[in-house]
Amino acid sequence: MTSKSDLPQGTLDLLIMKIVALGPVHGYAIAQRLQQVSREVVQVPQGSLYPALHRLENRGLLAADWKETDTGREAKFYRLTRRGRAQLEAETASWARLTEAIGVILNLREAK
Amino acid sequence: MTSKSDLPQGTLDLLIMKIVALGPVHGYAIAQRLQQVSREVVQVPQGSLYPALHRLENRGLLAADWKETDTGREAKFYRLTRRGRAQLEAETASWARLTEAIGVILNLREAK
DNA sequence: TGTGATATGTAGGAGAACGAGGCATTCCTA
DNA sequence: TAGGAATGCCTCGTTCTCCTACATATCACA
């Protein structure tokens, strides 16, 4: 079971920012955490992950430094910039508003 | 306020199917209902609406007949096909699973 | 007459997601 | 010691969706 459902467009950036907000992580670990925390519901292919990270970095929402991982490899650790933090807050609120609205619609009964 | 937030990819089709499931409606009315019911949160531009309707029709999820509206105009009334109804159910469940997973992630506290 | 609401549609472009590929290192095991 | 799996980074090309802008037509009303 637990079919991998594709993420709606735009959602990936939000999730990435959220994970990064919890503390500096490198790309590979971001994908792993999203998968674990969501119990396999959210799965991020690398062909989506890295372009998204670069996108966020170009927009000035993330910044990165090369550091050594626990396993002794070099990896690019991302952190949220100030703008990124503001963006995360805004998008989280927006997401809540939207999903609530959609939830209402999906629960409509024919009783017009 | 009530900023118009863009819909995540794929969500539009889901919402359209849901509205159509409540009873036959024409395109223009679908957009209006979505806007009203969501208190302006969901707004569907015509350039998104009609392509989406054609898309759903081509996929065999919607079917349409020309009828007269309350206002005396000819309009294309859409209804769900059997496949459309199954698709709506599946996508609704998928949406619930996904938003729940995302909700969990967005509520994470740094306590790893 | 002209403006706003109703009603349908297309064209063009931007942007996101993803599959498929490539590359390098480390660790485990047969 | 050879091979594969896991870790870690990346890009290219395709596909799909969405949206701005535009085009069309009817009707009500001022």
Tab-separated table of C-alpha atoms (C1' of nucleotides) in Angstrom:
chain	number	residue	atom	x	y	z
A	1	MET	CA	0.000	0.000	0.000
A	2	THR	CA	1.223	3.454	0.983
A	3	SER	CA	1.294	4.642	-2.581
A	4	LYS	CA	3.568	7.545	-3.261
A	5	SER	CA	1.340	10.486	-4.072
A	6	ASP	CA	2.774	13.235	-6.191
A	7	LEU	CA	3.125	16.550	-4.471
A	8	PRO	CA	1.059	19.445	-5.751
A	9	GLN	CA	3.100	22.073	-7.470
A	10	GLY	CA	4.637	24.562	-5.087
A	11	THR	CA	4.257	22.335	-2.053
A	12	LEU	CA	7.734	20.923	-2.355
A	13	ASP	CA	9.369	24.273	-1.689
A	14	LEU	CA	7.269	24.722	1.409
A	15	LEU	CA	8.194	21.317	2.802
A	16	ILE	CA	11.858	21.808	2.094
A	17	MET	CA	11.885	25.143	3.851
A	18	LYS	CA	10.146	23.614	6.832
A	19	ILE	CA	12.674	20.825	7.198
A	20	VAL	CA	15.556	23.240	6.804
A	21	ALA	CA	13.994	25.475	9.449
A	22	LEU	CA	14.452	22.693	11.999
A	23	GLY	CA	18.210	22.908	11.620
A	24	PRO	CA	20.904	22.800	8.931
A	25	VAL	CA	20.645	19.753	6.696
A	26	HIS	CA	21.962	18.660	3.359
A	27	GLY	CA	19.772	17.816	0.392
A	28	TYR	CA	19.935	14.076	0.588
A	29	ALA	CA	18.879	14.138	4.220
A	30	ILE	CA	15.962	16.439	3.473
A	31	ALA	CA	14.456	13.895	1.135
A	32	GLN	CA	14.973	11.139	3.685
A	33	ARG	CA	13.360	13.066	6.514
A	34	LEU	CA	10.357	14.012	4.455
A	35	GLN	CA	9.870	10.400	3.569
A	36	GLN	CA	10.295	9.141	7.119
A	37	VAL	CA	8.188	11.774	8.833
A	38	SER	CA	5.362	11.335	6.351
A	39	ARG	CA	5.480	7.564	6.608
A	40	GLU	CA	6.381	7.167	2.950
A	41	VAL	CA	3.500	9.337	1.750
A	42	VAL	CA	5.835	12.080	0.623
A	43	GLN	CA	8.643	10.907	-1.626
A	44	VAL	CA	10.962	13.345	-3.300
A	45	PRO	CA	12.905	12.154	-6.343
A	46	GLN	CA	16.307	13.725	-6.779
A	47	GLY	CA	15.250	15.181	-10.098
A	48	SER	CA	12.789	17.321	-8.148
A	49	LEU	CA	14.850	17.863	-5.029
A	50	TYR	CA	17.996	19.474	-6.333
A	51	PRO	CA	16.340	21.852	-8.788
A	52	ALA	CA	14.078	22.940	-5.944
A	53	LEU	CA	17.033	23.592	-3.654
A	54	HIS	CA	18.787	25.642	-6.309
A	55	ARG	CA	15.601	27.523	-6.967
A	56	LEU	CA	15.212	28.416	-3.308
A	57	GLU	CA	18.846	29.396	-3.080
A	58	ASN	CA	18.537	31.645	-6.126
A	59	ARG	CA	15.527	33.322	-4.619
A	60	GLY	CA	17.567	34.075	-1.522
A	61	LEU	CA	15.436	31.929	0.761
A	62	LEU	CA	18.106	29.352	1.480
A	63	ALA	CA	21.861	29.606	1.898
A	64	ALA	CA	24.376	26.785	1.890
A	65	ASP	CA	27.819	25.834	3.199
A	66	TRP	CA	29.888	22.751	2.568
A	67	LYS	CA	30.528	20.775	5.717
A	68	GLU	CA	31.310	17.288	6.767
A	69	THR	CA	28.499	14.882	7.575
A	70	ASP	CA	28.349	12.357	10.370
A	71	THR	CA	29.526	9.763	7.924
A	72	GLY	CA	32.599	11.763	7.008
A	73	ARG	CA	31.487	12.931	3.593
A	74	GLU	CA	31.387	16.476	2.278
A	75	ALA	CA	27.859	17.750	1.810
A	76	LYS	CA	26.078	21.000	1.222
A	77	PHE	CA	24.239	22.078	4.343
A	78	TYR	CA	21.324	24.420	3.840
A	79	ARG	CA	19.921	26.946	6.262
A	80	LEU	CA	17.052	29.414	6.082
A	81	THR	CA	17.860	33.042	5.457
A	82	ARG	CA	15.865	35.775	7.139
A	83	ARG	CA	13.801	36.157	4.001
A	84	GLY	CA	13.362	32.411	3.906
A	85	ARG	CA	11.978	32.393	7.402
A	86	ALA	CA	9.463	35.087	6.534
A	87	GLN	CA	8.540	33.250	3.373
A	88	LEU	CA	8.029	30.027	5.278
A	89	GLU	CA	5.690	31.733	7.705
A	90	ALA	CA	3.702	33.331	4.919
A	91	GLU	CA	3.409	30.156	2.897
A	92	THR	CA	2.469	28.090	5.916
A	93	ALA	CA	-0.373	30.455	6.696
A	94	SER	CA	-1.429	30.486	3.082
A	95	TRP	CA	-1.395	26.717	2.973
A	96	ALA	CA	-3.581	26.501	6.068
A	97	ARG	CA	-6.093	28.923	4.645
A	98	LEU	CA	-6.228	27.072	1.368
A	99	THR	CA	-6.538	23.561	2.720
A	100	GLU	CA	-9.282	24.670	5.056
A	101	ALA	CA	-11.213	26.155	2.167
A	102	ILE	CA	-10.719	23.054	0.084
A	103	GLY	CA	-11.732	20.867	2.985
A	104	VAL	CA	-14.999	22.731	3.252
A	105	ILE	CA	-15.676	22.256	-0.429
A	106	LEU	CA	-14.872	18.567	-0.387
A	107	ASN	CA	-17.264	18.054	2.501
A	108	LEU	CA	-20.203	19.705	0.778
A	109	ARG	CA	-23.384	17.646	0.624
A	110	GLU	CA	-25.974	18.176	-2.081
A	111	ALA	CA	-28.295	20.393	-0.088
A	112	LYS	CA	-28.085	23.534	-2.069
B	1	MET	CA	-7.346	41.151	2.423
B	2	THR	CA	-8.423	37.671	1.336
B	3	SER	CA	-5.601	37.354	-1.111
B	4	LYS	CA	-6.282	35.042	-4.004
B	5	SER	CA	-3.999	32.112	-3.483
B	6	ASP	CA	-3.071	30.047	-6.467
B	7	LEU	CA	-4.269	26.490	-6.371
B	8	PRO	CA	-1.729	23.712	-6.120
B	9	GLN	CA	-1.372	21.696	-9.261
B	10	GLY	CA	-4.026	19.065	-9.730
B	11	THR	CA	-6.298	20.543	-7.111
B	12	LEU	CA	-8.346	22.403	-9.660
B	13	ASP	CA	-9.546	19.221	-11.299
B	14	LEU	CA	-10.520	17.808	-7.941
B	15	LEU	CA	-12.546	20.854	-6.979
B	16	ILE	CA	-14.284	20.985	-10.336
B	17	MET	CA	-15.271	17.343	-10.088
B	18	LYS	CA	-16.596	17.900	-6.598
B	19	ILE	CA	-18.794	20.802	-7.634
B	20	VAL	CA	-20.066	18.901	-10.641
B	21	ALA	CA	-20.831	15.929	-8.400
B	22	LEU	CA	-23.375	18.050	-6.535
B	23	GLY	CA	-25.459	18.368	-9.665
B	24	PRO	CA	-25.152	19.438	-13.306
B	25	VAL	CA	-23.637	22.868	-13.722
B	26	HIS	CA	-22.050	24.874	-16.481
B	27	GLY	CA	-18.481	26.144	-16.393
B	28	TYR	CA	-19.147	29.708	-15.487
B	29	ALA	CA	-21.229	28.663	-12.514
B	30	ILE	CA	-18.552	26.283	-11.300
B	31	ALA	CA	-16.083	29.115	-10.953
B	32	GLN	CA	-18.656	31.227	-9.148
B	33	ARG	CA	-19.557	28.528	-6.672
B	34	LEU	CA	-15.961	27.758	-5.870
B	35	GLN	CA	-15.382	31.401	-5.173
B	36	GLN	CA	-18.465	31.816	-3.037
B	37	VAL	CA	-18.137	28.644	-1.025
B	38	SER	CA	-14.480	29.299	-0.285
B	39	ARG	CA	-15.137	32.909	0.675
B	40	GLU	CA	-12.992	34.233	-2.146
B	41	VAL	CA	-10.012	32.086	-1.188
B	42	VAL	CA	-10.358	29.965	-4.299
B	43	GLN	CA	-10.563	31.939	-7.511
B	44	VAL	CA	-10.519	30.267	-10.884
B	45	PRO	CA	-9.588	32.370	-13.905
B	46	GLN	CA	-11.301	31.407	-17.149
B	47	GLY	CA	-7.987	30.582	-18.732
B	48	SER	CA	-7.650	27.826	-16.172
B	49	LEU	CA	-11.259	26.788	-15.964
B	50	TYR	CA	-12.119	25.898	-19.530
B	51	PRO	CA	-8.945	24.015	-20.354
B	52	ALA	CA	-9.487	22.036	-17.168
B	53	LEU	CA	-13.038	21.195	-18.192
B	54	HIS	CA	-11.935	20.060	-21.636
B	55	ARG	CA	-9.178	18.052	-20.050
B	56	LEU	CA	-11.599	16.264	-17.760
B	57	GLU	CA	-13.996	15.693	-20.625
B	58	ASN	CA	-11.246	14.225	-22.778
B	59	ARG	CA	-10.283	11.904	-19.984
B	60	GLY	CA	-13.836	10.681	-19.840
B	61	LEU	CA	-14.444	11.937	-16.329
B	62	LEU	CA	-16.988	14.570	-17.289
B	63	ALA	CA	-19.681	14.637	-19.940
B	64	ALA	CA	-21.608	17.664	-21.171
B	65	ASP	CA	-24.902	18.663	-22.744
B	66	TRP	CA	-26.072	22.035	-23.978
B	67	LYS	CA	-29.073	23.275	-22.073
B	68	GLU	CA	-30.734	26.499	-21.202
B	69	THR	CA	-29.773	28.316	-17.997
B	70	ASP	CA	-32.057	30.112	-15.587
B	71	THR	CA	-31.216	33.323	-17.380
B	72	GLY	CA	-32.313	31.945	-20.730
B	73	ARG	CA	-28.883	31.450	-22.256
B	74	GLU	CA	-27.443	28.320	-23.780
B	75	ALA	CA	-24.709	26.811	-21.686
B	76	LYS	CA	-22.775	23.587	-21.470
B	77	PHE	CA	-23.884	21.595	-18.448
B	78	TYR	CA	-21.389	19.135	-17.100
B	79	ARG	CA	-22.040	15.964	-15.180
B	80	LEU	CA	-19.803	13.286	-13.715
B	81	THR	CA	-19.436	10.040	-15.591
B	82	ARG	CA	-19.130	6.772	-13.730
B	83	ARG	CA	-15.398	6.922	-14.154
B	84	GLY	CA	-15.463	10.494	-12.975
B	85	ARG	CA	-17.220	9.515	-9.802
B	86	ALA	CA	-14.647	6.836	-9.069
B	87	GLN	CA	-11.863	9.266	-9.851
B	88	LEU	CA	-13.352	11.851	-7.528
B	89	GLU	CA	-13.474	9.357	-4.705
B	90	ALA	CA	-9.910	8.259	-5.267
B	91	GLU	CA	-8.565	11.764	-5.508
B	92	THR	CA	-10.469	12.906	-2.457
B	93	ALA	CA	-8.944	10.120	-0.407
B	94	SER	CA	-5.533	10.851	-1.838
B	95	TRP	CA	-5.899	14.512	-1.013
B	96	ALA	CA	-6.847	13.721	2.575
B	97	ARG	CA	-3.862	11.449	3.011
B	98	LEU	CA	-1.529	14.013	1.558
B	99	THR	CA	-2.756	17.037	3.489
B	100	GLU	CA	-2.610	15.082	6.700
B	101	ALA	CA	1.000	14.127	6.025
B	102	ILE	CA	1.893	17.686	5.139
B	103	GLY	CA	0.092	18.967	8.195
B	104	VAL	CA	2.208	16.753	10.385
B	105	ILE	CA	5.376	18.034	8.800
B	106	LEU	CA	4.388	21.666	9.096
B	107	ASN	CA	3.688	21.182	12.780
B	108	LEU	CA	7.065	19.672	13.589
B	109	ARG	CA	8.992	21.287	16.415
B	110	GLU	CA	12.743	21.154	16.623
B	111	ALA	CA	13.016	18.342	19.116
B	112	LYS	CA	14.838	15.763	17.132
C	1	DT	C1'	-25.035	53.441	-26.828
C	2	DG	C1'	-22.114	51.517	-23.900
C	3	DT	C1'	-21.016	49.036	-19.879
C	4	DG	C1'	-21.265	45.131	-16.877
C	5	DA	C1'	-22.648	40.482	-16.202
C	6	DT	C1'	-23.183	36.076	-18.343
C	7	DA	C1'	-21.125	32.453	-21.086
C	8	DT	C1'	-17.663	30.135	-24.047
C	9	DG	C1'	-13.311	29.537	-25.898
C	10	DT	C1'	-7.915	29.804	-27.741
C	11	DA	C1'	-2.911	31.057	-27.883
C	12	DG	C1'	1.391	31.635	-25.871
C	13	DG	C1'	4.556	31.288	-22.349
C	14	DA	C1'	6.253	30.365	-17.729
C	15	DG	C1'	7.229	27.227	-14.322
C	16	DA	C1'	7.276	22.758	-11.785
C	17	DA	C1'	7.853	17.890	-11.470
C	18	DC	C1'	10.005	13.872	-12.866
C	19	DG	C1'	12.445	10.002	-15.243
C	20	DA	C1'	16.768	8.973	-16.780
C	21	DG	C1'	21.134	9.588	-16.797
C	22	DG	C1'	26.076	10.724	-14.891
C	23	DC	C1'	29.751	10.985	-11.245
C	24	DA	C1'	32.328	10.032	-6.884
C	25	DT	C1'	32.970	7.987	-2.315
C	26	DT	C1'	32.368	4.711	1.460
C	27	DC	C1'	30.897	0.542	3.614
C	28	DC	C1'	29.531	-4.214	3.748
C	29	DT	C1'	29.692	-8.735	2.257
C	30	DA	C1'	30.359	-12.732	-0.593
D	1	DT	C1'	39.112	-8.423	-3.451
D	2	DA	C1'	35.412	-7.650	-6.261
D	3	DG	C1'	30.888	-6.077	-6.399
D	4	DG	C1'	26.831	-3.902	-4.907
D	5	DA	C1'	24.247	-0.876	-1.977
D	6	DA	C1'	24.044	3.355	0.181
D	7	DT	C1'	25.431	8.090	0.417
D	8	DG	C1'	25.862	12.472	-1.779
D	9	DC	C1'	25.828	15.750	-5.679
D	10	DC	C1'	24.170	17.216	-10.264
D	11	DT	C1'	21.751	18.168	-15.256
D	12	DC	C1'	18.914	17.400	-19.376
D	13	DG	C1'	14.695	16.826	-21.770
D	14	DT	C1'	9.912	15.960	-21.624
D	15	DT	C1'	5.468	16.593	-19.984
D	16	DC	C1'	1.967	18.845	-17.819
D	17	DT	C1'	-0.447	22.609	-15.609
D	18	DC	C1'	-1.560	27.103	-14.854
D	19	DC	C1'	-2.326	31.849	-16.102
D	20	DT	C1'	-2.389	36.349	-18.733
D	21	DA	C1'	-4.371	38.088	-22.527
D	22	DC	C1'	-7.275	37.992	-25.998
D	23	DA	C1'	-11.552	37.001	-28.887
D	24	DT	C1'	-16.547	36.256	-29.273
D	25	DA	C1'	-21.517	36.622	-28.350
D	26	DT	C1'	-25.891	37.651	-25.790
D	27	DC	C1'	-28.638	40.172	-22.518
D	28	DA	C1'	-30.071	43.786	-19.077
D	29	DC	C1'	-30.028	48.314	-17.935
D	30	DA	C1'	-28.958	53.173	-17.627
